């Protein structure tokens, strides 16, 4: 895949322009956008920039992170606190994402989505109130391991890190997750699955696959 250098500012503007000219694949009045990447790639930062750019264009935005939809500790830590396969398969409550985030944004849905579900430090439900995303609004879901689950994304962006960059930028206490991301690369092939790929090995000098 040929990638071209770009700044984060230009990338944000290009993605925002693409989103405002995109229609949902299933006819939904809402758009659903993935910003996929390991925590070391900071997908939440790009989602934040993009949310601001979309609001400047008059679009309502709901930004949500997958770490707000972790499963209870008794389930995600069943095989220990540092099991990479459990991180890949069990940590994130994908059924809750379907139920509380995607189904309300289906054609004919209510638009009422849950911002988050689980508070990991307290290991209990957050009890957050539902928010209503008006028709024409955009869901920005950011976090790791988002692709390959049949989520109905209308646009997906993958923040790519080489294995060396991922290891270098992952804190020591989280490096046990590296095999989970190697498995994700091998099984899901996010670089092929995503609509847009952004190489973020050097955070100061991103490169992307272009608007097509």
GROMACS .gro file of C-alpha atoms in nm:
model
  212
    1UNK     CA    1   0.000   0.000   0.000
    2UNK     CA    2   0.137   0.339  -0.101
    3UNK     CA    3   0.116   0.600   0.173
    4UNK     CA    4   0.172   0.972   0.141
    5UNK     CA    5   0.289   1.215   0.406
    6UNK     CA    6   0.028   1.442   0.560
    7UNK     CA    7  -0.015   1.655   0.873
    8UNK     CA    8  -0.270   1.570   1.139
    9UNK     CA    9  -0.449   1.895   1.061
   10UNK     CA   10  -0.484   1.815   0.689
   11UNK     CA   11  -0.577   1.456   0.767
   12UNK     CA   12  -0.852   1.571   1.003
   13UNK     CA   13  -0.992   1.811   0.746
   14UNK     CA   14  -0.982   1.549   0.470
   15UNK     CA   15  -1.160   1.291   0.685
   16UNK     CA   16  -1.421   1.544   0.795
   17UNK     CA   17  -1.493   1.638   0.433
   18UNK     CA   18  -1.527   1.273   0.339
   19UNK     CA   19  -1.768   1.210   0.626
   20UNK     CA   20  -1.998   1.503   0.546
   21UNK     CA   21  -2.030   1.380   0.187
   22UNK     CA   22  -2.090   1.016   0.286
   23UNK     CA   23  -2.428   0.847   0.318
   24UNK     CA   24  -2.489   0.544   0.538
   25UNK     CA   25  -2.456   0.214   0.357
   26UNK     CA   26  -2.784   0.083   0.499
   27UNK     CA   27  -2.983   0.403   0.461
   28UNK     CA   28  -2.956   0.499   0.828
   29UNK     CA   29  -2.988   0.872   0.906
   30UNK     CA   30  -2.672   0.839   1.119
   31UNK     CA   31  -2.313   0.773   1.014
   32UNK     CA   32  -2.094   0.530   1.209
   33UNK     CA   33  -1.718   0.585   1.192
   34UNK     CA   34  -1.440   0.372   1.343
   35UNK     CA   35  -1.106   0.511   1.454
   36UNK     CA   36  -0.924   0.183   1.511
   37UNK     CA   37  -0.585   0.158   1.674
   38UNK     CA   38  -0.386   0.032   1.969
   39UNK     CA   39  -0.374   0.267   2.269
   40UNK     CA   40  -0.016   0.351   2.172
   41UNK     CA   41  -0.147   0.499   1.845
   42UNK     CA   42  -0.382   0.732   2.039
   43UNK     CA   43  -0.703   0.677   1.840
   44UNK     CA   44  -0.892   0.892   2.089
   45UNK     CA   45  -0.681   1.194   1.993
   46UNK     CA   46  -0.774   1.167   1.627
   47UNK     CA   47  -1.137   1.109   1.721
   48UNK     CA   48  -1.130   1.428   1.928
   49UNK     CA   49  -0.986   1.633   1.643
   50UNK     CA   50  -1.237   1.487   1.403
   51UNK     CA   51  -1.530   1.552   1.636
   52UNK     CA   52  -1.435   1.920   1.656
   53UNK     CA   53  -1.396   1.947   1.277
   54UNK     CA   54  -1.738   1.789   1.222
   55UNK     CA   55  -1.905   2.017   1.475
   56UNK     CA   56  -1.753   2.314   1.295
   57UNK     CA   57  -1.933   2.184   0.986
   58UNK     CA   58  -2.265   2.173   1.171
   59UNK     CA   59  -2.278   1.800   1.237
   60UNK     CA   60  -2.381   1.655   1.573
   61UNK     CA   61  -2.122   1.406   1.701
   62UNK     CA   62  -2.118   1.133   1.964
   63UNK     CA   63  -1.762   1.025   2.049
   64UNK     CA   64  -1.732   0.696   2.238
   65UNK     CA   65  -1.437   0.484   2.343
   66UNK     CA   66  -1.432   0.106   2.366
   67UNK     CA   67  -1.265   0.118   2.708
   68UNK     CA   68  -1.600   0.242   2.837
   69UNK     CA   69  -1.742  -0.095   2.730
   70UNK     CA   70  -1.511  -0.336   2.908
   71UNK     CA   71  -1.658  -0.654   3.051
   72UNK     CA   72  -1.659  -0.710   3.429
   73UNK     CA   73  -1.326  -0.813   3.582
   74UNK     CA   74  -1.463  -1.159   3.667
   75UNK     CA   75  -1.502  -1.224   3.295
   76UNK     CA   76  -1.215  -1.040   3.129
   77UNK     CA   77  -0.960  -1.154   3.390
   78UNK     CA   78  -1.079  -1.514   3.411
   79UNK     CA   79  -0.748  -1.638   3.268
   80UNK     CA   80  -0.532  -1.389   3.459
   81UNK     CA   81  -0.453  -1.020   3.436
   82UNK     CA   82  -0.202  -1.053   3.151
   83UNK     CA   83  -0.349  -1.300   2.904
   84UNK     CA   84  -0.318  -1.160   2.548
   85UNK     CA   85  -0.578  -1.396   2.402
   86UNK     CA   86  -0.830  -1.287   2.666
   87UNK     CA   87  -0.750  -0.923   2.582
   88UNK     CA   88  -0.817  -0.997   2.215
   89UNK     CA   89  -1.132  -1.205   2.268
   90UNK     CA   90  -1.288  -1.123   2.604
   91UNK     CA   91  -1.202  -0.778   2.734
   92UNK     CA   92  -1.444  -0.568   2.530
   93UNK     CA   93  -1.820  -0.612   2.560
   94UNK     CA   94  -1.905  -0.623   2.191
   95UNK     CA   95  -2.260  -0.742   2.257
   96UNK     CA   96  -2.317  -0.429   2.466
   97UNK     CA   97  -2.176  -0.215   2.185
   98UNK     CA   98  -2.421  -0.377   1.945
   99UNK     CA   99  -2.712  -0.333   2.184
  100UNK     CA  100  -2.641   0.012   2.330
  101UNK     CA  101  -2.459   0.190   2.048
  102UNK     CA  102  -2.520   0.035   1.706
  103UNK     CA  103  -2.879  -0.088   1.720
  104UNK     CA  104  -3.017   0.255   1.821
  105UNK     CA  105  -2.849   0.394   1.509
  106UNK     CA  106  -2.995   0.136   1.272
  107UNK     CA  107  -3.253   0.257   1.018
  108UNK     CA  108  -3.566   0.331   1.220
  109UNK     CA  109  -3.370   0.340   1.546
  110UNK     CA  110  -3.423   0.581   1.833
  111UNK     CA  111  -3.082   0.750   1.822
  112UNK     CA  112  -3.055   0.701   2.202
  113UNK     CA  113  -2.708   0.565   2.272
  114UNK     CA  114  -2.525   0.483   2.593
  115UNK     CA  115  -2.198   0.680   2.632
  116UNK     CA  116  -2.033   0.407   2.841
  117UNK     CA  117  -2.125   0.101   3.040
  118UNK     CA  118  -1.850  -0.009   3.278
  119UNK     CA  119  -1.612   0.168   3.517
  120UNK     CA  120  -1.300  -0.056   3.529
  121UNK     CA  121  -1.139   0.088   3.848
  122UNK     CA  122  -1.463   0.051   4.043
  123UNK     CA  123  -1.560  -0.265   3.850
  124UNK     CA  124  -1.924  -0.162   3.834
  125UNK     CA  125  -2.170  -0.012   3.588
  126UNK     CA  126  -2.121   0.359   3.523
  127UNK     CA  127  -2.497   0.429   3.522
  128UNK     CA  128  -2.442   0.699   3.261
  129UNK     CA  129  -2.754   0.856   3.114
  130UNK     CA  130  -2.848   0.788   2.754
  131UNK     CA  131  -2.782   1.063   2.502
  132UNK     CA  132  -2.976   1.120   2.182
  133UNK     CA  133  -2.786   1.167   1.858
  134UNK     CA  134  -3.011   1.356   1.615
  135UNK     CA  135  -3.059   1.238   1.256
  136UNK     CA  136  -2.761   1.346   1.049
  137UNK     CA  137  -2.532   1.294   1.347
  138UNK     CA  138  -2.207   1.099   1.345
  139UNK     CA  139  -2.089   0.825   1.582
  140UNK     CA  140  -1.711   0.824   1.628
  141UNK     CA  141  -1.611   0.499   1.799
  142UNK     CA  142  -1.243   0.483   1.887
  143UNK     CA  143  -1.031   0.211   2.040
  144UNK     CA  144  -0.839  -0.110   1.968
  145UNK     CA  145  -0.948  -0.425   1.785
  146UNK     CA  146  -1.258  -0.266   1.630
  147UNK     CA  147  -1.255  -0.432   1.290
  148UNK     CA  148  -1.360  -0.784   1.200
  149UNK     CA  149  -1.677  -0.797   1.412
  150UNK     CA  150  -1.933  -0.699   1.146
  151UNK     CA  151  -1.998  -0.364   1.314
  152UNK     CA  152  -2.189  -0.152   1.057
  153UNK     CA  153  -1.925   0.114   1.004
  154UNK     CA  154  -1.979   0.352   0.713
  155UNK     CA  155  -1.613   0.456   0.729
  156UNK     CA  156  -1.323   0.292   0.909
  157UNK     CA  157  -0.982   0.444   0.979
  158UNK     CA  158  -0.696   0.225   1.102
  159UNK     CA  159  -0.399   0.382   1.279
  160UNK     CA  160  -0.111   0.155   1.187
  161UNK     CA  161   0.202   0.105   1.396
  162UNK     CA  162   0.490  -0.121   1.299
  163UNK     CA  163   0.568  -0.392   1.557
  164UNK     CA  164   0.879  -0.198   1.662
  165UNK     CA  165   0.690   0.130   1.703
  166UNK     CA  166   0.408  -0.044   1.889
  167UNK     CA  167   0.652  -0.204   2.132
  168UNK     CA  168   0.845   0.121   2.178
  169UNK     CA  169   0.535   0.330   2.251
  170UNK     CA  170   0.351   0.078   2.469
  171UNK     CA  171   0.418   0.130   2.842
  172UNK     CA  172   0.613  -0.146   3.014
  173UNK     CA  173   0.313  -0.258   3.217
  174UNK     CA  174   0.102  -0.304   2.903
  175UNK     CA  175   0.349  -0.487   2.680
  176UNK     CA  176   0.181  -0.817   2.760
  177UNK     CA  177  -0.089  -0.699   2.511
  178UNK     CA  178   0.156  -0.699   2.218
  179UNK     CA  179   0.080  -1.061   2.115
  180UNK     CA  180  -0.290  -0.966   2.098
  181UNK     CA  181  -0.213  -0.696   1.842
  182UNK     CA  182   0.012  -0.933   1.647
  183UNK     CA  183  -0.280  -1.176   1.635
  184UNK     CA  184  -0.514  -0.896   1.523
  185UNK     CA  185  -0.277  -0.809   1.238
  186UNK     CA  186  -0.252  -1.174   1.131
  187UNK     CA  187  -0.619  -1.271   1.160
  188UNK     CA  188  -0.818  -0.952   1.092
  189UNK     CA  189  -0.568  -0.774   0.863
  190UNK     CA  190  -0.691  -0.426   0.958
  191UNK     CA  191  -0.472  -0.261   0.696
  192UNK     CA  192  -0.678  -0.438   0.430
  193UNK     CA  193  -1.013  -0.415   0.610
  194UNK     CA  194  -1.006  -0.040   0.679
  195UNK     CA  195  -1.122   0.225   0.432
  196UNK     CA  196  -0.836   0.457   0.532
  197UNK     CA  197  -0.497   0.362   0.676
  198UNK     CA  198  -0.281   0.609   0.867
  199UNK     CA  199   0.077   0.516   0.950
  200UNK     CA  200   0.163   0.671   1.285
  201UNK     CA  201   0.507   0.526   1.365
  202UNK     CA  202   0.641   0.882   1.403
  203UNK     CA  203   0.360   1.076   1.568
  204UNK     CA  204   0.501   1.400   1.426
  205UNK     CA  205   0.495   1.273   1.067
  206UNK     CA  206   0.187   1.066   0.982
  207UNK     CA  207   0.121   0.924   0.638
  208UNK     CA  208  -0.205   0.802   0.493
  209UNK     CA  209  -0.349   0.596   0.211
  210UNK     CA  210  -0.542   0.887   0.058
  211UNK     CA  211  -0.908   0.976   0.024
  212UNK     CA  212  -1.020   0.702  -0.216
   0.00000   0.00000   0.00000
